């Protein structure tokens, strides 16, 4: 089975492409290699895949907000499944740059749904986000919870993606699975995320910006666990049998939280980073950032029940693995 992976130069996209290639599948990756963060990191991820898997991994620089470009891609390649992980990510950036989210996450998501419909794709798994829960007070967050009060444009576009997906699944019976990711971290991670920013500051001897004075809790999920969950979902499209799916649809559309099912104190992560880097952190307490949420915590019972998903990597194990990779990549 050939799989189209969008955002294949990104953190989760490259790791997912690798897992599919490792089990012998062919992967077509697309990405527009935008400059939201250093494209050299994106190219390095792609180079690794190309080196290791040769022409079983095909890459094309395509913007999925461009419907014509996607049509040409569909004419040139056959694929049975889609893992749609490309997006404009980041809560803080969305406050200043809302248009980028409309383009990639709304126009782009519609285009991907249309591609899946027109090409009769067996199943499309797509990325949503824990940010859709906004400031929901009831923890852990459950897929059945109402999510009508997004705190950022990023969260609003991810929620909109879920709604657009539901209509495609209901009208055209396109099998879809949406995954609400909870703070993913690990080797080849994202430079705009706290764990990377803190590690960089530790090695540079600079203060760590602690939003909400460090009083934050996150359900941190290790990349290998996330990838296992994505692949397990891809293998089992939701049935078009009218039965109730996780998230409440009776169409072939399931929605899952995918997290570690543990809400960790941010300061615990700082401690683990100090141990792994051998550096003492200088702390810079900052106010809460607009759009940010204080706590996330995933109820993962639905994905556990339907796909046997069980995260196995604690932050005690995962943080040192990230730091080891960071040292190697940056030669620090
Ligand atoms: N990493 C996390 O903690 C996290 C948490 C919640 C949700 N997510 C979601 O998971 C998905 C993957 O996230 P990631 O951490 O790998 O982010 P990432 O930024 O590393 O990867 C996204 C990739 O998509 C590409 N892209 C963006 N717009 C595009 C467009 N219009 N056309 C083609 N390519 C485009 C980017 O160049 C980038 O390489 C995203 O949808 C993100 O919103 C991630």
mmCIF file of C-alpha atoms in Angstrom, residues 37 79 122 128 205 256 258 284 289 293:
data_model
loop_
_atom_site.group_PDB
_atom_site.id
_atom_site.type_symbol
_atom_site.label_atom_id
_atom_site.label_comp_id
_atom_site.label_asym_id
_atom_site.label_seq_id
_atom_site.Cartn_x
_atom_site.Cartn_y
_atom_site.Cartn_z
ATOM 1 C CA UNK A 37 11.140 27.383 11.474
ATOM 2 C CA UNK A 79 -1.897 6.071 -3.192
ATOM 3 C CA UNK A 122 -9.245 4.002 1.553
ATOM 4 C CA UNK A 128 -6.106 17.775 15.141
ATOM 5 C CA UNK A 205 23.488 29.694 29.638
ATOM 6 C CA UNK A 256 -9.363 10.324 19.262
ATOM 7 C CA UNK A 258 -3.612 10.660 21.521
ATOM 8 C CA UNK A 284 12.715 33.901 33.744
ATOM 9 C CA UNK A 289 0.564 34.146 27.016
ATOM 10 C CA UNK A 293 -3.913 26.932 28.129
#
